[in-house]
Coordinates of C-alpha atoms in Angstrom, one line a residue:
M300 CA 186.4 127.9 44.8
F301 CA 184.3 124.8 45.2
C302 CA 180.4 124.9 44.4
F303 CA 178.4 121.8 45.4
N304 CA 175.1 121.5 43.5
A305 CA 173.2 119.7 46.3
D306 CA 173.8 122.8 48.4
I307 CA 172.4 125.4 46.2
E308 CA 168.8 126.5 46.3
L309 CA 166.7 125.9 43.2
I310 CA 164.8 129.2 42.9
D311 CA 161.3 129.0 41.2
L312 CA 161.0 132.0 38.8
G313 CA 157.5 131.1 37.9
N314 CA 156.0 129.9 34.6
G315 CA 157.9 126.6 34.5
V316 CA 161.4 128.1 35.0
K317 CA 163.8 127.6 37.9
R318 CA 167.4 128.9 38.5
K319 CA 170.4 127.9 40.5
V320 CA 173.4 130.3 40.7
L321 CA 176.4 128.3 40.6
A322 CA 180.0 129.5 41.1
H323 CA 180.7 133.1 40.3
D324 CA 183.1 136.0 40.9
G325 CA 183.4 139.4 39.2
N326 CA 184.5 138.1 35.8
M327 CA 182.5 135.0 35.4
M328 CA 179.3 133.2 36.5
A329 CA 177.5 129.7 35.9
V330 CA 173.9 129.4 36.3
E331 CA 171.7 126.3 35.8
V332 CA 168.3 127.0 34.4
H333 CA 165.5 124.3 34.6
F334 CA 162.5 124.6 32.0
E335 CA 159.3 122.6 32.0
T336 CA 157.9 121.7 28.7
G337 CA 156.1 124.9 27.2
A338 CA 158.0 127.3 29.6
I339 CA 159.3 130.6 27.8
G340 CA 162.6 132.4 28.3
A341 CA 161.4 135.8 27.1
M342 CA 163.3 137.6 24.5
H343 CA 165.6 140.0 26.5
H344 CA 169.2 141.4 26.2
H345 CA 172.1 142.3 28.6
P346 CA 175.5 143.7 28.3
H347 CA 177.2 140.4 29.4
E348 CA 178.6 138.0 26.9
Q349 CA 176.8 134.5 27.4
L350 CA 177.4 130.9 26.5
T351 CA 174.6 128.4 27.0
Y352 CA 175.2 124.7 27.0
V353 CA 172.3 122.4 26.8
L354 CA 172.3 119.8 29.4
S355 CA 169.2 118.0 28.4
G356 CA 165.8 118.6 26.8
E357 CA 164.9 120.5 23.5
F358 CA 164.6 124.1 22.9
E359 CA 163.6 126.5 20.1
F360 CA 166.2 129.4 20.6
T361 CA 166.1 132.8 18.9
I362 CA 169.3 134.8 18.8
G363 CA 169.0 137.9 16.9
D364 CA 167.0 137.3 13.8
E365 CA 167.9 133.5 13.8
T366 CA 165.9 130.8 15.2
K367 CA 167.0 127.1 15.6
I368 CA 166.1 123.9 17.5
V369 CA 168.8 123.0 20.0
R370 CA 169.4 119.8 22.1
A371 CA 171.5 118.2 24.7
G372 CA 175.2 118.7 23.8
D373 CA 174.6 121.9 21.7
T374 CA 176.2 125.3 22.7
L375 CA 175.1 128.9 21.9
Y376 CA 176.9 132.1 21.9
K377 CA 175.2 135.5 22.6
K378 CA 177.3 138.6 22.2
P379 CA 176.5 141.4 24.5
N380 CA 173.3 143.2 23.9
I381 CA 171.8 140.9 21.3
E382 CA 168.1 139.9 21.7
H383 CA 167.5 136.2 22.7
G384 CA 165.1 134.0 24.2
C385 CA 163.8 130.4 23.9
V386 CA 160.7 128.1 24.3
C387 CA 161.1 124.7 25.9
K388 CA 159.9 122.1 23.5
Q389 CA 160.9 119.0 25.9
A390 CA 161.7 119.7 29.5
G391 CA 165.4 120.3 30.1
V392 CA 168.3 122.1 31.8
L393 CA 170.5 124.8 30.4
L394 CA 173.9 125.8 31.7
D395 CA 174.6 129.6 31.3
M396 CA 178.0 131.1 31.5
F397 CA 178.2 134.9 31.9
T398 CA 181.0 137.4 31.7
P399 CA 181.1 139.4 33.9
Q400 CA 178.8 137.9 36.4
R401 CA 175.1 138.9 36.6
L402 CA 174.8 140.9 39.7
D403 CA 171.1 141.2 39.1
F404 CA 171.0 137.3 39.7
L405 CA 172.7 137.8 43.2

């Protein structure tokens, strides 16, 4: 499957967060998440495994009981059902990969 970024709608989720659902199928999904400075990715959890790669910007991420600053090139792993969220310190973009895919995003 080919997925061309220019052909995918950037969906405004409100409060400085936008999302593009990229390539996906039953076992895997890639999602681009765009944050304005100060935007918050509210604490939440889900049954999916998730990898997050920081494409740009700076974020304060909390995963479970640990909080760290991450920047472009850093990667985060979130096991299923762990509480996680972030605050965007400098506008940026995250690439989230889920397994299985997030049906709630479709």
